Amino acid sequence: MRRALVRSDVLVAAPARLVWDYVTDWPRQGEWIPMTRVEALDAADRVGGLIRAWTGVGPVGFWDTMTITAWEEQPDGSARCEVLHTGRVVRGDGEFAVVADGPDSCRFVWWERLDLPFGRLGALGWRLTGWSMRSGVDAALRRLAQRAEALHAAV
């Protein structure tokens, strides 16, 4: 099985705890991840929790089901969540983390290691189109930073 890595990070001028609370408010992820709606299926704030994300427009799209495999929070607001993608379309693992960098700033890091279907054909397709997913993740993280900073300014 071939795998593809997507990794991005962004500096956020807001406290790590505020950013963590924002990114783990699962339904609000649709505010910064385009064409995505996220739902918690059960206790989605601990290992074993289940979440799912609908990616698409209207009825055209797919469910990305995930199991939380790691959940850690630190006193300074730093935190991380690892997931295992278990859906039919998206498979692999990923993590997002908030790393505190002082009382009013942090870095948000997101990576996904995705299983590519279709062997060599899938690997070729990734080489031709993977840049678009990377660009989309970068744009989503910029939106995340803008929204978290606006929340912080409103407090």
PDB file of C-alpha atoms in Angstrom:
ATOM      1  CA  MET A   1       0.000   0.000   0.000  1.00  0.00           C
ATOM      2  CA  ARG A   2       1.359   3.376  -0.970  1.00  0.00           C
ATOM      3  CA  ARG A   3       0.863   6.291   1.384  1.00  0.00           C
ATOM      4  CA  ALA A   4       0.793  10.050   0.949  1.00  0.00           C
ATOM      5  CA  LEU A   5       1.668  12.611   3.611  1.00  0.00           C
ATOM      6  CA  VAL A   6      -0.027  15.984   3.849  1.00  0.00           C
ATOM      7  CA  ARG A   7       1.343  18.321   6.514  1.00  0.00           C
ATOM      8  CA  SER A   8       0.692  21.963   7.236  1.00  0.00           C
ATOM      9  CA  ASP A   9       0.935  24.363  10.149  1.00  0.00           C
ATOM     10  CA  VAL A  10      -0.011  27.927  10.949  1.00  0.00           C
ATOM     11  CA  LEU A  11       0.846  30.468  13.619  1.00  0.00           C
ATOM     12  CA  VAL A  12      -2.207  31.709  15.516  1.00  0.00           C
ATOM     13  CA  ALA A  13      -2.260  34.928  17.569  1.00  0.00           C
ATOM     14  CA  ALA A  14      -4.557  33.427  20.200  1.00  0.00           C
ATOM     15  CA  PRO A  15      -4.080  31.318  23.345  1.00  0.00           C
ATOM     16  CA  ALA A  16      -3.541  27.612  22.773  1.00  0.00           C
ATOM     17  CA  ARG A  17      -6.530  26.640  24.967  1.00  0.00           C
ATOM     18  CA  LEU A  18      -8.893  28.849  22.941  1.00  0.00           C
ATOM     19  CA  VAL A  19      -7.617  27.336  19.687  1.00  0.00           C
ATOM     20  CA  TRP A  20      -7.910  23.786  21.056  1.00  0.00           C
ATOM     21  CA  ASP A  21     -11.464  24.399  22.227  1.00  0.00           C
ATOM     22  CA  TYR A  22     -12.312  25.848  18.811  1.00  0.00           C
ATOM     23  CA  VAL A  23     -10.845  23.029  16.705  1.00  0.00           C
ATOM     24  CA  THR A  24     -12.378  20.315  18.897  1.00  0.00           C
ATOM     25  CA  ASP A  25     -15.845  21.882  18.677  1.00  0.00           C
ATOM     26  CA  TRP A  26     -16.485  19.387  15.885  1.00  0.00           C
ATOM     27  CA  PRO A  27     -19.493  21.066  14.200  1.00  0.00           C
ATOM     28  CA  ARG A  28     -17.566  24.358  13.994  1.00  0.00           C
ATOM     29  CA  GLN A  29     -14.871  22.752  11.823  1.00  0.00           C
ATOM     30  CA  GLY A  30     -17.149  23.484   8.875  1.00  0.00           C
ATOM     31  CA  GLU A  31     -16.382  27.178   9.478  1.00  0.00           C
ATOM     32  CA  TRP A  32     -12.795  26.694   8.367  1.00  0.00           C
ATOM     33  CA  ILE A  33     -12.707  23.421   6.388  1.00  0.00           C
ATOM     34  CA  PRO A  34     -14.454  23.988   3.056  1.00  0.00           C
ATOM     35  CA  MET A  35     -17.286  21.711   1.952  1.00  0.00           C
ATOM     36  CA  THR A  36     -17.099  19.752   5.215  1.00  0.00           C
ATOM     37  CA  ARG A  37     -19.545  19.044   8.025  1.00  0.00           C
ATOM     38  CA  VAL A  38     -18.187  17.266  11.128  1.00  0.00           C
ATOM     39  CA  GLU A  39     -20.241  15.373  13.698  1.00  0.00           C
ATOM     40  CA  ALA A  40     -19.332  13.716  16.987  1.00  0.00           C
ATOM     41  CA  LEU A  41     -20.858  10.254  17.099  1.00  0.00           C
ATOM     42  CA  ASP A  42     -20.124   9.685  20.777  1.00  0.00           C
ATOM     43  CA  ALA A  43     -17.604  10.803  23.423  1.00  0.00           C
ATOM     44  CA  ALA A  44     -15.380  12.576  20.899  1.00  0.00           C
ATOM     45  CA  ASP A  45     -13.063  14.067  23.498  1.00  0.00           C
ATOM     46  CA  ARG A  46     -11.109  10.955  24.419  1.00  0.00           C
ATOM     47  CA  VAL A  47      -9.423   7.858  23.025  1.00  0.00           C
ATOM     48  CA  GLY A  48     -12.005   5.621  21.389  1.00  0.00           C
ATOM     49  CA  GLY A  49     -14.305   8.510  20.500  1.00  0.00           C
ATOM     50  CA  LEU A  50     -15.900   8.481  17.071  1.00  0.00           C
ATOM     51  CA  ILE A  51     -16.358  11.366  14.678  1.00  0.00           C
ATOM     52  CA  ARG A  52     -17.327  11.599  11.048  1.00  0.00           C
ATOM     53  CA  ALA A  53     -16.974  14.272   8.411  1.00  0.00           C
ATOM     54  CA  TRP A  54     -19.145  14.709   5.322  1.00  0.00           C
ATOM     55  CA  THR A  55     -17.090  16.178   2.525  1.00  0.00           C
ATOM     56  CA  GLY A  56     -19.008  17.268  -0.522  1.00  0.00           C
ATOM     57  CA  VAL A  57     -21.674  19.549  -1.884  1.00  0.00           C
ATOM     58  CA  GLY A  58     -25.261  18.685  -1.039  1.00  0.00           C
ATOM     59  CA  PRO A  59     -25.862  14.967  -1.552  1.00  0.00           C
ATOM     60  CA  VAL A  60     -22.680  14.441  -3.582  1.00  0.00           C
ATOM     61  CA  GLY A  61     -19.738  13.533  -1.369  1.00  0.00           C
ATOM     62  CA  PHE A  62     -18.570  10.946   1.128  1.00  0.00           C
ATOM     63  CA  TRP A  63     -18.319  10.218   4.858  1.00  0.00           C
ATOM     64  CA  ASP A  64     -14.860  10.171   6.417  1.00  0.00           C
ATOM     65  CA  THR A  65     -15.278   8.138   9.614  1.00  0.00           C
ATOM     66  CA  MET A  66     -12.592   8.414  12.294  1.00  0.00           C
ATOM     67  CA  THR A  67     -11.697   6.834  15.607  1.00  0.00           C
ATOM     68  CA  ILE A  68      -9.705   8.918  18.082  1.00  0.00           C
ATOM     69  CA  THR A  69      -6.523   6.995  18.923  1.00  0.00           C
ATOM     70  CA  ALA A  70      -4.742   9.611  21.078  1.00  0.00           C
ATOM     71  CA  TRP A  71      -5.965  12.598  23.076  1.00  0.00           C
ATOM     72  CA  GLU A  72      -3.570  14.649  25.196  1.00  0.00           C
ATOM     73  CA  GLU A  73      -3.977  18.040  26.844  1.00  0.00           C
ATOM     74  CA  GLN A  74      -1.253  19.973  28.693  1.00  0.00           C
ATOM     75  CA  PRO A  75      -1.575  22.649  31.412  1.00  0.00           C
ATOM     76  CA  ASP A  76      -0.215  25.356  29.061  1.00  0.00           C
ATOM     77  CA  GLY A  77      -3.045  24.717  26.582  1.00  0.00           C
ATOM     78  CA  SER A  78      -0.987  22.581  24.210  1.00  0.00           C
ATOM     79  CA  ALA A  79      -2.925  19.533  23.076  1.00  0.00           C
ATOM     80  CA  ARG A  80      -3.078  16.884  20.374  1.00  0.00           C
ATOM     81  CA  CYS A  81      -5.554  14.457  18.855  1.00  0.00           C
ATOM     82  CA  GLU A  82      -4.688  11.503  16.629  1.00  0.00           C
ATOM     83  CA  VAL A  83      -7.278   9.775  14.486  1.00  0.00           C
ATOM     84  CA  LEU A  84      -7.539   6.623  12.430  1.00  0.00           C
ATOM     85  CA  HIS A  85      -9.546   7.118   9.226  1.00  0.00           C
ATOM     86  CA  THR A  86     -11.784   4.070   8.810  1.00  0.00           C
ATOM     87  CA  GLY A  87     -14.061   5.046   5.928  1.00  0.00           C
ATOM     88  CA  ARG A  88     -14.459   3.575   2.471  1.00  0.00           C
ATOM     89  CA  VAL A  89     -12.878   6.555   0.720  1.00  0.00           C
ATOM     90  CA  VAL A  90     -10.368   7.946   3.240  1.00  0.00           C
ATOM     91  CA  ARG A  91      -8.108   5.523   5.091  1.00  0.00           C
ATOM     92  CA  GLY A  92      -4.941   6.187   7.051  1.00  0.00           C
ATOM     93  CA  ASP A  93      -4.067   8.179  10.131  1.00  0.00           C
ATOM     94  CA  GLY A  94      -3.661  11.798  11.082  1.00  0.00           C
ATOM     95  CA  GLU A  95      -3.069  14.242  13.872  1.00  0.00           C
ATOM     96  CA  PHE A  96      -3.754  17.813  14.744  1.00  0.00           C
ATOM     97  CA  ALA A  97      -1.975  19.586  17.534  1.00  0.00           C
ATOM     98  CA  VAL A  98      -1.918  22.957  19.198  1.00  0.00           C
ATOM     99  CA  VAL A  99       1.487  23.975  20.555  1.00  0.00           C
ATOM    100  CA  ALA A 100       1.518  26.907  22.967  1.00  0.00           C
ATOM    101  CA  ASP A 101       4.006  29.664  22.205  1.00  0.00           C
ATOM    102  CA  GLY A 102       3.369  32.124  25.029  1.00  0.00           C
ATOM    103  CA  PRO A 103       0.112  33.221  26.631  1.00  0.00           C
ATOM    104  CA  ASP A 104      -1.451  34.665  23.469  1.00  0.00           C
ATOM    105  CA  SER A 105      -0.017  32.653  20.613  1.00  0.00           C
ATOM    106  CA  CYS A 106       0.355  29.098  19.425  1.00  0.00           C
ATOM    107  CA  ARG A 107       1.040  26.971  16.390  1.00  0.00           C
ATOM    108  CA  PHE A 108      -1.584  24.653  14.921  1.00  0.00           C
ATOM    109  CA  VAL A 109      -0.143  21.583  13.158  1.00  0.00           C
ATOM    110  CA  TRP A 110      -2.125  19.183  10.981  1.00  0.00           C
ATOM    111  CA  TRP A 111      -0.885  16.075   9.207  1.00  0.00           C
ATOM    112  CA  GLU A 112      -2.540  13.168   7.433  1.00  0.00           C
ATOM    113  CA  ARG A 113      -0.863   9.990   6.211  1.00  0.00           C
ATOM    114  CA  LEU A 114      -3.346   8.618   3.704  1.00  0.00           C
ATOM    115  CA  ASP A 115      -3.500   5.189   2.104  1.00  0.00           C
ATOM    116  CA  LEU A 116      -3.579   5.625  -1.664  1.00  0.00           C
ATOM    117  CA  PRO A 117      -5.896   3.236  -3.503  1.00  0.00           C
ATOM    118  CA  PHE A 118      -5.263   1.650  -6.893  1.00  0.00           C
ATOM    119  CA  GLY A 119      -1.528   0.881  -6.492  1.00  0.00           C
ATOM    120  CA  ARG A 120       0.715   2.643  -9.019  1.00  0.00           C
ATOM    121  CA  LEU A 121      -2.246   4.359 -10.640  1.00  0.00           C
ATOM    122  CA  GLY A 122      -3.221   5.898  -7.283  1.00  0.00           C
ATOM    123  CA  ALA A 123       0.375   7.011  -6.670  1.00  0.00           C
ATOM    124  CA  LEU A 124       0.477   8.667 -10.104  1.00  0.00           C
ATOM    125  CA  GLY A 125      -2.850  10.356  -9.455  1.00  0.00           C
ATOM    126  CA  TRP A 126      -1.499  11.682  -6.147  1.00  0.00           C
ATOM    127  CA  ARG A 127       1.602  13.100  -7.862  1.00  0.00           C
ATOM    128  CA  LEU A 128      -0.654  14.903 -10.333  1.00  0.00           C
ATOM    129  CA  THR A 129      -3.328  16.160  -7.900  1.00  0.00           C
ATOM    130  CA  GLY A 130      -1.846  16.017  -4.379  1.00  0.00           C
ATOM    131  CA  TRP A 131      -0.787  19.661  -4.645  1.00  0.00           C
ATOM    132  CA  SER A 132      -4.473  20.654  -4.694  1.00  0.00           C
ATOM    133  CA  MET A 133      -5.141  18.896  -1.384  1.00  0.00           C
ATOM    134  CA  ARG A 134      -2.044  20.507   0.148  1.00  0.00           C
ATOM    135  CA  SER A 135      -3.193  23.925  -1.071  1.00  0.00           C
ATOM    136  CA  GLY A 136      -6.657  23.310   0.342  1.00  0.00           C
ATOM    137  CA  VAL A 137      -5.265  22.351   3.758  1.00  0.00           C
ATOM    138  CA  ASP A 138      -3.037  25.446   3.799  1.00  0.00           C
ATOM    139  CA  ALA A 139      -6.034  27.654   2.997  1.00  0.00           C
ATOM    140  CA  ALA A 140      -8.170  25.958   5.656  1.00  0.00           C
ATOM    141  CA  LEU A 141      -5.496  26.539   8.301  1.00  0.00           C
ATOM    142  CA  ARG A 142      -5.252  30.215   7.355  1.00  0.00           C
ATOM    143  CA  ARG A 143      -9.036  30.469   7.822  1.00  0.00           C
ATOM    144  CA  LEU A 144      -8.720  28.666  11.154  1.00  0.00           C
ATOM    145  CA  ALA A 145      -6.123  31.194  12.332  1.00  0.00           C
ATOM    146  CA  GLN A 146      -8.258  34.160  11.229  1.00  0.00           C
ATOM    147  CA  ARG A 147     -11.359  32.827  12.980  1.00  0.00           C
ATOM    148  CA  ALA A 148      -9.527  31.885  16.199  1.00  0.00           C
ATOM    149  CA  GLU A 149      -7.861  35.310  16.291  1.00  0.00           C
ATOM    150  CA  ALA A 150     -11.269  36.979  15.853  1.00  0.00           C
ATOM    151  CA  LEU A 151     -12.657  34.886  18.729  1.00  0.00           C
ATOM    152  CA  HIS A 152      -9.727  35.937  20.889  1.00  0.00           C
ATOM    153  CA  ALA A 153     -10.198  39.611  20.008  1.00  0.00           C
ATOM    154  CA  ALA A 154     -13.876  39.359  20.973  1.00  0.00           C
ATOM    155  CA  VAL A 155     -13.105  38.019  24.463  1.00  0.00           C
TER     156      VAL A 155
END
